[in-house]
Amino acid sequence: MKRLPFLKCLPFLLWGILSSCDQDIEPNIPVNLKAIAGENQEAVVNREVLLQGKVEGGTGNLHYNWAIKSKPEGSQSVIEESDKITANFIPDLSGIYLLEFTVSKGSISAKDELTILAKPDGSNPPFEPNNYISRDINEDTIWEDKYEDPAIPDYIVTKEIAVNANLTIQPGVVVHFKENAGLKVNGALLASGLSDKRIFLIGEEPSKGYWKGVLINSNAVENRIEHVYMAHGGGAEFLEMPGAKANLLVNGHNQPSQLKLANSNIRESKNYGMYMAPNAILSLFENNSFSENEGPAAFVPAHQVHFLDFHSRFKDKNGFDGVETSGELNLSTSVTWSGFNDRSKYLISSDLTIKSGMEVMPGAAFEISAGKMIHVTGNGYLKAVGNQSQRIDFTARVKDGNHNWKGIFFQSSHLDNILSRADVSYAGSSSFSGIPQKANIAVSGTLILRMSRINYSGGYGVYATHLQAVNEDIATSNVFGSTPLGYVFPESLANPGLPSLKGDWVDWWSFNEELFHLDPNFYNRNTGLWFGGAAGPWHSNQAGGFGIRFSEDGKFTWLIAEKYENDPSCISYAAEYINGTFQKNAQTLLLQQNYWRSKFYLSCETDQNYDENVQPGLVQLKYEIKRVFHPLSGLAFWELKITNPDNSTFSYFKL
């Protein structure tokens, strides 16, 4: 700081004023400063009031401030341009407002107060401060129907309110919720309207997500919502249920909250209409409707779905027109899952594990999210029996071929595992644990499957780990389509009486000659002798025919004989002897050749003859086994049809 000469400071010392001698000190501070706020006045709610302050005993650099010292409970009014001598003020509620006007200069200030009595005008309902709910409810409370006109709210909830006691809402009550407001019921909520006097719980502004919603956060048996119209919630989360947004939420994380819900309309949520935590309880659910919610109509955990009734409606412009569910069903008694009168669907969004009895009624329809499954295990069972007019449908949520669900896995051996007049489609996204192939339905326990349609699989239609897992007529009593690995595994189930691949399959010549087994003298590796020393394949004693043998030990022997008759005077043939090991995967053969001997003989031109080894290799061939009939005799027999890599085919046969 720049120092002043001593003589310039001297006059201030003479006056007895302690000073730093800075040059910016104002010498004329008034001692008789007076603020005048103006006369008390009356005003009209939501109309502007002009505040005109006055000052006496002061001039120059003055500072002003208007402030609200008190106002009606729930008021959100503020003073605009409060630092000016003239300001604007709009009372938003009926009641008394105490305002304070302050004028200051330096360290001296003066204050004055002004009272404004705000009254409603004729166009607004007579709101009273006690209509505004801005404090937690800590004692038993009744909300009464104050106004007959349903356009006038009886109560306005201004923020998130905790209900820590019993709150009873009487028929006809209209409750408006301000932005992000909500009810958190830690005590009990009894909101029972009447068919002709419903209760309204709605946003102050009729827009989706305007307020939070109602959270049932207690296990009180009194919790009941009936004949209630609830709308415009789902805009924000409650701390107790992170990640969930809905008009109506039922908690169950720390303790199982419970609710009775009947004859109510849950609509226009920003997310779910209703959302229940995994352990929440529905002790009653009747005749409710869900409409125009941006998310699914409702999420209900699997162990509570059986409370949903046939007459409730979930199909009306919701993000998903139905009930989303998932989790574990493990109850002490069997339960029934209803179809719905309005054809609403179930959405399985995560794995559904069935460990107790579950019966699905005709008309029920399920959509399953990508990669998810229905798993029937333990002592559980799934009994889904439709009828001619109302089948039961299990399909993918998205049917574009890239979002297939996993399928239904029956690991349980319960006798009530039955699918009848049921459709299972677009599954087989991946295999089940312990099941080597993908399938719409996999069975390691037991299943009866009849009169059903199994379509659009990523693998098999049905994969059974053993023949006794499913009914013998599974292939003939159901309809299959678009299953790239085959309709049913094991293959013998696809064709009743279908023989195993193992054994001897002979070519058409051998079959007609009734040579049903391979010729043991076709080639001797030890001596190099062909056909037991005969002149050709057809000149031996014919102890057997030609074809392919699949042995129980995983080995194969392949005898091939081809005759050429271009010149009747010449004997000409080709013969191949191949052996090795084989594997079969679905309808594909993998042949690992270990030894291959090839012979060609032409009696007229012996210089072209050869008898030599061929380098063995690995070959993969598609195959199928089917029932055929002899064109002349009508005799039924089996054909093994093999497809070459170039899509040409050849066949062998057995009885």
XYZ file of C-alpha atoms in Angstrom:
655
model
C 0.000 0.000 0.000
C 1.289 3.476 -0.855
C 1.986 5.468 2.332
C 0.543 9.008 2.755
C 2.598 11.870 4.211
C 2.142 12.363 7.923
C 0.592 15.791 7.575
C -2.210 14.467 5.405
C -3.187 11.949 8.072
C -3.245 14.470 10.881
C -6.842 15.812 10.384
C -8.281 12.313 10.783
C -6.401 11.782 14.032
C -7.763 15.026 15.359
C -11.332 13.831 14.746
C -10.558 10.630 16.721
C -11.182 8.326 13.794
C -8.840 5.352 13.405
C -8.031 5.032 9.752
C -5.551 3.482 7.383
C -5.521 6.765 5.547
C -6.605 5.117 2.267
C -7.873 7.602 -0.241
C -11.158 5.678 -1.000
C -12.826 6.280 2.398
C -16.180 8.112 2.045
C -16.439 10.864 4.674
C -20.258 11.468 4.631
C -21.889 8.269 5.984
C -25.459 9.137 7.056
C -26.559 8.453 10.601
C -30.325 8.936 9.909
C -30.756 6.437 6.983
C -34.366 5.186 6.639
C -35.880 2.406 4.416
C -39.558 2.547 3.444
C -41.068 -0.714 1.983
C -44.472 0.811 1.310
C -48.000 0.200 2.498
C -49.343 -3.292 3.261
C -51.468 -4.484 0.398
C -53.714 -7.215 -0.960
C -52.908 -9.161 -4.117
C -54.316 -11.903 -6.342
C -52.629 -15.300 -6.635
C -50.489 -15.645 -9.774
C -50.703 -11.920 -10.564
C -47.706 -9.579 -10.480
C -47.177 -7.221 -7.510
C -44.961 -4.142 -7.971
C -42.698 -3.433 -4.988
C -41.665 0.238 -4.779
C -39.145 1.033 -2.064
C -38.160 4.511 -0.852
C -35.148 5.901 1.034
C -34.768 8.888 3.374
C -31.610 10.356 4.847
C -29.207 8.933 2.310
C -27.888 9.727 -1.126
C -25.123 8.558 -3.374
C -23.972 4.927 -3.619
C -26.850 3.044 -1.935
C -27.481 -0.737 -2.031
C -30.941 -2.350 -1.956
C -32.310 -5.823 -1.214
C -35.807 -7.316 -1.136
C -36.303 -10.639 0.700
C -39.207 -12.917 1.671
C -39.176 -13.465 5.421
C -42.186 -15.812 5.477
C -44.719 -17.260 3.029
C -47.460 -19.956 2.904
C -46.285 -23.539 3.239
C -45.517 -25.007 -0.167
C -45.038 -21.668 -1.897
C -42.285 -21.455 -4.495
C -42.496 -17.693 -5.043
C -39.344 -15.566 -5.398
C -38.670 -11.839 -5.891
C -37.325 -10.891 -9.283
C -34.556 -8.240 -9.456
C -34.407 -8.180 -5.682
C -31.346 -5.863 -5.724
C -33.306 -2.959 -7.225
C -35.337 -0.306 -5.372
C -38.286 -1.401 -7.511
C -38.906 -5.156 -7.888
C -41.546 -7.634 -9.104
C -43.212 -10.334 -7.007
C -45.832 -12.976 -7.918
C -47.555 -14.842 -5.059
C -48.277 -18.430 -6.122
C -50.460 -19.499 -3.184
C -53.182 -17.969 -1.100
C -51.984 -16.608 2.223
C -49.776 -14.039 3.915
C -46.338 -13.057 2.636
C -43.984 -10.990 4.835
C -41.395 -9.099 2.780
C -38.395 -7.130 3.990
C -36.762 -4.140 2.244
C -33.161 -3.243 3.154
C -31.119 -0.201 2.134
C -27.449 0.090 3.046
C -24.514 2.457 2.615
C -21.154 1.342 3.854
C -21.589 -0.224 7.263
C -24.908 1.517 7.921
C -28.205 -0.162 6.905
C -31.919 0.313 7.478
C -34.864 -2.116 7.084
C -38.629 -2.010 6.712
C -41.296 -4.755 6.310
C -44.280 -5.118 4.035
C -47.202 -7.563 4.376
C -49.024 -8.873 1.301
C -52.268 -10.835 1.621
C -52.705 -12.981 -1.508
C -56.213 -14.121 -2.381
C -57.375 -16.488 -5.137
C -59.182 -15.049 -8.081
C -62.475 -16.480 -9.335
C -60.861 -18.710 -11.992
C -58.630 -20.680 -9.612
C -59.751 -23.266 -7.033
C -59.379 -22.168 -3.428
C -56.086 -23.880 -2.628
C -55.136 -23.985 0.993
C -51.612 -24.478 2.249
C -52.488 -27.756 3.993
C -53.366 -29.270 0.582
C -49.656 -29.292 -0.145
C -47.901 -32.390 1.146
C -44.242 -31.582 1.663
C -43.453 -33.417 4.900
C -43.117 -37.113 5.717
C -46.212 -38.775 7.181
C -45.282 -40.080 10.647
C -48.728 -40.680 12.142
C -51.872 -42.367 10.856
C -53.435 -40.059 8.269
C -56.608 -39.943 6.168
C -56.763 -38.048 2.888
C -60.348 -36.954 2.338
C -62.234 -36.080 -0.822
C -62.410 -32.279 -0.429
C -63.687 -31.244 -3.838
C -66.424 -32.861 -5.859
C -64.869 -31.623 -9.094
C -62.212 -34.193 -10.117
C -60.367 -31.436 -11.986
C -59.458 -29.887 -8.630
C -56.717 -31.790 -6.770
C -57.460 -32.541 -3.146
C -53.760 -32.835 -2.382
C -50.542 -31.848 -4.112
C -47.402 -33.815 -3.206
C -44.437 -31.521 -3.690
C -41.500 -33.927 -3.280
C -40.669 -37.526 -2.334
C -42.713 -38.217 0.788
C -42.061 -41.119 3.165
C -45.212 -42.693 4.578
C -44.042 -44.078 7.922
C -47.513 -44.765 9.301
C -50.891 -45.794 7.880
C -52.115 -43.619 5.018
C -55.755 -44.071 3.982
C -56.902 -42.431 0.753
C -60.665 -42.210 0.525
C -62.729 -42.781 -2.640
C -62.792 -39.839 -5.055
C -59.550 -38.278 -3.832
C -57.421 -36.623 -6.534
C -53.696 -36.354 -5.788
C -51.364 -34.374 -8.026
C -47.619 -34.936 -7.863
C -45.133 -32.218 -8.680
C -42.068 -32.955 -10.800
C -39.932 -35.805 -9.331
C -42.282 -36.125 -6.344
C -43.358 -39.541 -5.108
C -44.741 -41.689 -2.288
C -42.500 -44.148 -0.447
C -44.688 -46.372 1.707
C -42.744 -47.688 4.700
C -45.907 -48.060 6.780
C -49.100 -49.014 4.974
C -51.133 -47.627 2.089
C -54.860 -48.247 1.853
C -56.089 -46.589 -1.343
C -59.484 -48.132 -2.014
C -61.702 -46.261 -4.405
C -65.057 -47.324 -5.778
C -66.119 -48.172 -9.306
C -67.898 -44.807 -9.539
C -65.461 -42.863 -7.335
C -61.951 -43.745 -8.379
C -58.807 -42.418 -6.732
C -56.451 -40.463 -9.003
C -52.675 -40.464 -8.463
C -51.359 -38.417 -11.382
C -48.750 -35.883 -12.390
C -49.474 -32.193 -11.965
C -48.508 -32.032 -15.623
C -49.936 -34.899 -17.720
C -46.643 -36.041 -19.256
C -44.897 -39.411 -18.981
C -42.213 -39.531 -16.308
C -43.257 -36.255 -14.654
C -43.125 -37.784 -11.156
C -41.423 -40.806 -9.586
C -44.355 -43.032 -8.726
C -45.480 -45.026 -5.680
C -43.012 -47.372 -3.954
C -44.462 -50.067 -1.693
C -41.607 -50.599 0.734
C -43.311 -52.580 3.490
C -44.740 -56.000 4.194
C -47.959 -54.631 5.677
C -50.978 -56.798 4.824
C -53.029 -53.579 4.591
C -51.228 -52.408 1.438
C -54.042 -52.220 -1.078
C -54.607 -50.257 -4.286
C -58.096 -50.664 -5.727
C -60.091 -48.628 -8.241
C -57.104 -46.320 -8.663
C -56.092 -44.418 -11.789
C -52.290 -43.964 -11.702
C -50.465 -42.087 -14.467
C -47.418 -40.031 -15.529
C -44.817 -41.628 -13.195
C -41.637 -43.595 -13.827
C -39.468 -40.523 -14.308
C -36.810 -41.213 -11.675
C -35.552 -43.979 -9.390
C -36.123 -44.443 -5.699
C -32.935 -44.999 -3.728
C -34.329 -48.299 -2.430
C -34.788 -49.739 -5.950
C -31.895 -48.575 -8.152
C -32.345 -49.240 -11.839
C -36.135 -49.591 -11.663
C -38.545 -46.910 -12.834
C -42.311 -47.350 -12.880
C -45.648 -45.847 -11.894
C -45.934 -48.521 -9.215
C -43.006 -50.346 -7.597
C -43.055 -53.167 -5.035
C -39.749 -53.653 -3.248
C -38.395 -56.975 -2.064
C -34.628 -56.685 -1.826
C -34.190 -56.514 1.952
C -37.630 -57.789 2.940
C -40.522 -59.037 0.801
C -42.945 -56.129 0.418
C -46.483 -57.076 -0.537
C -49.450 -55.520 -2.303
C -53.054 -56.170 -3.280
C -53.881 -54.596 -6.653
C -57.365 -54.708 -8.157
C -59.563 -52.885 -10.676
C -56.896 -50.269 -11.318
C -55.544 -48.539 -14.410
C -51.762 -48.085 -14.553
C -50.841 -45.946 -17.544
C -48.510 -43.475 -19.246
C -45.357 -44.318 -17.326
C -41.991 -43.310 -18.739
C -40.855 -46.900 -18.136
C -42.674 -49.897 -16.619
C -46.285 -49.668 -15.591
C -45.535 -51.831 -12.549
C -42.212 -53.281 -11.421
C -41.785 -55.904 -8.698
C -38.452 -56.745 -7.074
C -37.384 -60.434 -7.046
C -38.786 -61.203 -3.579
C -41.889 -58.995 -3.721
C -45.321 -60.517 -3.131
C -48.646 -60.035 -4.908
C -51.268 -61.224 -2.448
C -54.072 -60.166 -4.828
C -54.196 -59.189 -8.512
C -57.546 -58.824 -10.282
C -58.946 -57.034 -13.311
C -56.196 -54.449 -13.773
C -55.266 -52.692 -17.002
C -51.966 -51.303 -18.235
C -51.802 -48.899 -21.164
C -49.446 -46.517 -22.973
C -46.443 -47.253 -20.745
C -43.142 -46.782 -22.591
C -41.661 -49.956 -21.106
C -43.314 -53.356 -20.603
C -46.716 -53.240 -18.996
C -45.345 -54.964 -15.903
C -42.402 -56.929 -14.525
C -43.467 -59.749 -12.219
C -40.945 -62.296 -10.833
C -41.599 -65.891 -11.846
C -42.747 -67.030 -8.405
C -45.581 -64.453 -8.468
C -46.870 -64.833 -12.044
C -49.559 -67.311 -11.018
C -51.384 -64.460 -9.224
C -52.044 -62.732 -12.562
C -55.598 -63.272 -13.715
C -57.102 -64.042 -17.115
C -59.135 -60.819 -17.244
C -56.350 -58.313 -16.559
C -55.253 -56.400 -19.646
C -51.644 -55.732 -20.607
C -52.110 -55.099 -24.317
C -52.688 -51.421 -25.088
C -49.812 -49.469 -26.655
C -47.177 -50.473 -24.084
C -43.507 -50.821 -24.977
C -44.092 -54.563 -24.552
C -47.756 -55.521 -24.488
C -47.467 -58.112 -21.791
C -45.723 -59.238 -18.614
C -41.955 -59.453 -18.386
C -40.689 -62.152 -16.039
C -37.657 -64.264 -15.137
C -36.053 -65.961 -12.162
C -36.696 -69.195 -10.294
C -39.969 -70.999 -9.691
C -39.463 -73.119 -6.577
C -42.708 -73.285 -4.612
C -44.187 -75.862 -2.262
C -47.196 -76.391 -4.541
C -47.748 -76.442 -8.281
C -49.040 -73.278 -9.942
C -50.887 -72.288 -13.104
C -49.834 -69.590 -15.555
C -52.810 -68.144 -17.333
C -53.268 -67.049 -20.872
C -54.880 -63.623 -21.094
C -58.231 -62.611 -22.507
C -56.633 -59.808 -24.556
C -53.862 -62.115 -25.941
C -51.144 -60.417 -23.898
C -47.811 -62.228 -23.884
C -45.082 -63.192 -21.456
C -41.535 -61.933 -22.022
C -38.790 -64.156 -20.567
C -35.967 -61.608 -20.256
C -33.543 -63.821 -18.273
C -33.422 -67.581 -17.704
C -36.603 -69.076 -16.265
C -35.715 -71.995 -13.954
C -38.593 -74.299 -13.033
C -37.952 -76.384 -9.900
C -41.580 -77.007 -8.954
C -44.788 -77.703 -10.838
C -45.912 -75.250 -13.516
C -48.928 -75.684 -15.783
C -49.465 -73.319 -18.708
C -53.036 -72.759 -19.837
C -54.248 -72.703 -23.461
C -53.660 -69.446 -25.295
C -50.534 -68.465 -23.351
C -47.763 -67.010 -25.514
C -44.104 -66.598 -24.572
C -41.374 -64.517 -26.177
C -37.839 -65.233 -24.953
C -34.882 -62.853 -25.139
C -31.704 -63.698 -27.041
C -29.592 -66.419 -25.452
C -32.068 -67.158 -22.631
C -33.763 -70.462 -21.871
C -36.486 -72.244 -19.946
C -34.840 -74.838 -17.689
C -36.961 -77.568 -16.086
C -34.915 -79.263 -13.400
C -35.002 -80.939 -9.990
C -38.538 -81.979 -9.031
C -40.068 -79.402 -11.338
C -42.234 -79.962 -14.374
C -43.632 -77.969 -17.275
C -47.054 -78.988 -18.501
C -48.209 -76.891 -21.465
C -51.283 -78.385 -23.108
C -53.129 -76.225 -25.614
C -56.266 -77.009 -27.559
C -57.397 -76.764 -31.160
C -58.359 -73.103 -30.980
C -55.781 -71.949 -28.430
C -52.287 -73.294 -28.875
C -49.361 -72.397 -26.610
C -46.458 -70.547 -28.215
C -42.772 -70.369 -27.239
C -40.745 -68.211 -29.608
C -37.954 -65.629 -29.829
C -38.401 -61.984 -28.882
C -36.641 -61.066 -32.129
C -37.030 -63.388 -35.111
C -34.246 -62.246 -37.438
C -32.148 -65.412 -37.210
C -29.404 -63.719 -35.198
C -31.245 -63.394 -31.914
C -32.513 -66.923 -31.347
C -33.076 -67.997 -27.773
C -31.511 -71.087 -26.287
C -34.582 -73.339 -26.025
C -36.341 -75.507 -23.432
C -34.148 -77.924 -21.451
C -35.970 -80.764 -19.671
C -33.522 -82.076 -17.090
C -36.340 -83.212 -14.819
C -37.799 -86.728 -15.099
C -41.249 -85.757 -13.817
C -44.111 -87.571 -15.545
C -45.979 -84.292 -16.059
C -43.396 -82.870 -18.443
C -45.815 -82.572 -21.371
C -45.984 -80.292 -24.406
C -49.100 -80.754 -26.493
C -50.437 -78.418 -29.175
C -47.493 -76.184 -28.385
C -45.242 -74.370 -30.845
C -41.510 -73.994 -30.168
C -39.585 -71.921 -32.687
C -36.470 -69.811 -33.320
C -34.420 -71.467 -30.563
C -31.046 -73.231 -30.654
C -28.755 -70.204 -30.243
C -26.292 -72.349 -28.242
C -26.158 -75.780 -26.645
C -27.188 -76.623 -23.094
C -24.775 -77.825 -20.432
C -24.043 -81.507 -21.054
C -25.834 -81.498 -24.433
C -23.387 -81.584 -27.383
C -25.743 -80.092 -29.984
C -28.058 -77.110 -30.236
C -31.800 -77.737 -30.306
C -35.175 -76.099 -29.782
C -35.848 -78.707 -27.101
C -33.247 -80.784 -25.245
C -34.218 -83.689 -22.978
C -32.001 -85.531 -20.542
C -34.927 -86.251 -18.202
C -38.308 -87.097 -19.726
C -40.815 -85.384 -22.013
C -44.013 -86.281 -23.823
C -44.280 -84.186 -26.995
C -47.343 -84.515 -29.215
C -49.366 -82.470 -31.714
C -46.795 -79.687 -31.553
C -44.888 -77.681 -34.160
C -41.091 -77.443 -33.836
C -39.615 -74.938 -36.295
C -36.656 -72.684 -37.095
C -33.952 -74.207 -34.938
C -30.257 -73.440 -34.892
C -29.656 -77.190 -34.640
C -32.017 -80.108 -34.003
C -35.711 -79.844 -33.433
C -35.469 -82.152 -30.405
C -32.286 -83.605 -28.908
C -32.764 -86.500 -26.478
C -29.848 -88.055 -24.633
C -31.465 -91.501 -24.722
C -34.391 -93.198 -26.449
C -36.485 -93.449 -23.286
C -36.312 -89.669 -22.703
C -39.175 -88.996 -25.112
C -42.235 -90.759 -26.531
C -41.504 -93.263 -29.343
C -43.849 -91.550 -31.792
C -42.242 -88.132 -31.333
C -41.307 -87.856 -35.018
C -44.710 -88.847 -36.357
C -46.978 -87.122 -33.820
C -45.461 -83.651 -34.315
C -44.625 -81.316 -37.200
C -41.006 -80.291 -37.791
C -39.519 -77.698 -40.134
C -36.245 -75.824 -40.783
C -34.032 -77.800 -38.391
C -30.596 -78.010 -40.078
C -29.216 -80.887 -37.991
C -32.362 -82.958 -38.200
C -35.796 -83.222 -36.689
C -34.948 -85.531 -33.814
C -31.854 -87.043 -32.227
C -31.183 -89.997 -31.818
C -31.848 -90.755 -35.474
C -33.853 -93.857 -34.639
C -36.486 -91.561 -33.146
C -36.835 -89.652 -36.404
C -37.923 -92.870 -38.135
C -39.476 -95.465 -35.830
C -37.516 -98.697 -36.270
C -34.630 -96.807 -37.917
C -31.553 -99.031 -37.838
C -28.277 -97.907 -36.402
C -25.564 -96.773 -38.770
C -23.483 -99.643 -37.480
C -23.475 -102.918 -39.359
C -23.141 -103.909 -43.055
C -24.628 -101.798 -45.853
C -24.347 -103.305 -49.358
C -24.656 -101.923 -52.876
C -27.681 -102.487 -55.108
C -26.198 -105.505 -56.947
C -25.310 -107.257 -53.698
C -28.704 -106.459 -52.174
C -30.568 -107.974 -55.124
C -28.316 -111.027 -54.951
C -29.302 -111.260 -51.265
C -25.668 -110.852 -50.253
C -26.375 -108.780 -47.158
C -22.874 -108.974 -45.635
C -19.474 -107.941 -46.961
C -17.323 -110.471 -48.811
C -14.602 -111.607 -46.354
C -12.358 -112.653 -49.294
C -12.543 -109.355 -51.161
C -8.909 -108.522 -50.319
C -6.290 -110.087 -48.042
C -3.746 -107.560 -46.829
C -1.354 -110.261 -45.646
C -1.149 -112.125 -48.974
C -2.215 -109.311 -51.308
C -4.739 -111.735 -52.839
C -7.937 -110.279 -54.322
C -11.305 -112.116 -54.396
C -9.860 -115.328 -52.915
C -7.927 -115.872 -56.161
C -10.942 -115.587 -58.494
C -10.684 -113.765 -61.821
C -12.788 -110.857 -60.620
C -15.156 -109.648 -57.948
C -18.108 -111.504 -59.462
C -16.277 -114.778 -60.144
C -15.621 -115.887 -56.562
C -17.838 -118.138 -54.509
C -19.605 -114.940 -53.379
C -19.408 -115.443 -49.631
C -20.596 -111.830 -49.415
C -21.235 -108.635 -51.307
C -19.743 -105.172 -51.635
C -20.448 -102.079 -49.564
C -19.400 -100.516 -46.250
C -19.263 -101.898 -42.709
C -19.372 -99.701 -39.595
C -18.147 -101.672 -36.579
C -18.999 -101.157 -32.917
C -15.353 -100.273 -32.166
C -15.493 -97.222 -34.432
C -13.750 -98.818 -37.422
C -14.995 -99.082 -40.991
C -14.248 -101.352 -43.965
C -15.238 -100.219 -47.449
C -15.379 -102.600 -50.457
C -16.032 -101.036 -53.875
C -16.400 -102.998 -57.136
C -17.214 -101.310 -60.462
C -17.724 -103.258 -63.739
C -16.970 -101.778 -67.183
C -18.599 -103.446 -70.252
C -17.650 -101.248 -73.187
C -16.291 -104.305 -75.018
C -18.030 -107.616 -74.181
C -14.889 -109.512 -75.214
C -12.873 -107.786 -72.504
C -13.128 -108.261 -68.766
C -12.794 -104.889 -67.099
C -13.341 -103.760 -63.508
C -12.048 -101.491 -60.747
C -11.866 -102.509 -57.082
C -11.115 -100.472 -53.957
C -10.393 -101.761 -50.472
C -10.335 -99.091 -47.752
C -10.369 -99.290 -43.964
C -9.950 -96.854 -41.094
C -11.916 -95.228 -38.302
C -15.100 -93.186 -38.372
C -16.995 -90.597 -36.357
C -20.494 -89.292 -36.907
C -21.679 -85.854 -35.948
C -25.385 -85.283 -36.429
C -25.849 -86.304 -40.087
C -22.209 -86.083 -41.096
C -19.653 -88.886 -41.419
C -15.985 -88.228 -40.769
C -13.880 -91.048 -42.297
C -10.211 -91.273 -41.387
C -8.652 -93.663 -43.922
C -5.808 -95.769 -42.555
C -5.264 -98.103 -45.540
C -6.340 -97.898 -49.191
C -5.584 -100.503 -51.894
C -6.740 -99.882 -55.456
C -6.896 -102.351 -58.396
C -7.767 -101.827 -62.040
C -7.969 -104.699 -64.551
C -8.527 -104.636 -68.314
C -7.989 -108.008 -70.014
C -7.580 -106.500 -73.509
C -4.948 -103.968 -72.579
C -2.951 -105.371 -69.703
C -0.394 -102.544 -69.823
C -3.020 -100.297 -68.191
C -3.532 -102.623 -65.244
C -2.384 -101.632 -61.758
C -2.601 -102.911 -58.193
C -1.205 -100.365 -55.769
C -1.597 -98.474 -52.517
C -3.257 -95.073 -52.450
C -2.302 -92.369 -49.948
C -5.034 -92.443 -47.252
C -6.714 -89.222 -46.094
C -9.641 -87.687 -44.238
C -13.044 -87.267 -45.868
C -16.267 -85.712 -44.593
C -19.573 -86.842 -46.104
C -23.199 -86.064 -45.336
C -25.590 -88.949 -44.951
C -29.175 -89.855 -44.161
C -31.029 -93.089 -43.457
C -34.577 -93.469 -44.702
C -37.238 -96.107 -45.302
C -37.665 -97.169 -48.960
C -39.576 -99.840 -50.861
C -38.446 -102.199 -53.612
C -39.942 -101.028 -56.942
C -40.963 -104.582 -57.976
C -41.622 -106.579 -54.854
C -42.756 -103.719 -52.591
C -40.380 -105.044 -49.931
C -39.554 -102.387 -47.304
C -35.884 -101.856 -46.532
C -33.451 -99.104 -45.477
C -31.349 -96.828 -47.638
C -28.095 -95.187 -46.516
C -27.745 -92.212 -48.844
C -24.308 -90.563 -48.877
C -23.605 -87.161 -50.431
C -20.189 -86.381 -51.900
C -18.554 -82.954 -51.485
C -19.637 -82.162 -55.092
C -23.268 -82.964 -54.071
C -23.395 -86.190 -56.118
C -24.852 -89.111 -54.181
C -24.605 -92.886 -53.890
C -26.496 -95.374 -51.739
C -26.144 -98.623 -49.820
C -28.921 -100.773 -48.421
C -29.926 -103.190 -45.664
C -33.070 -104.985 -44.582
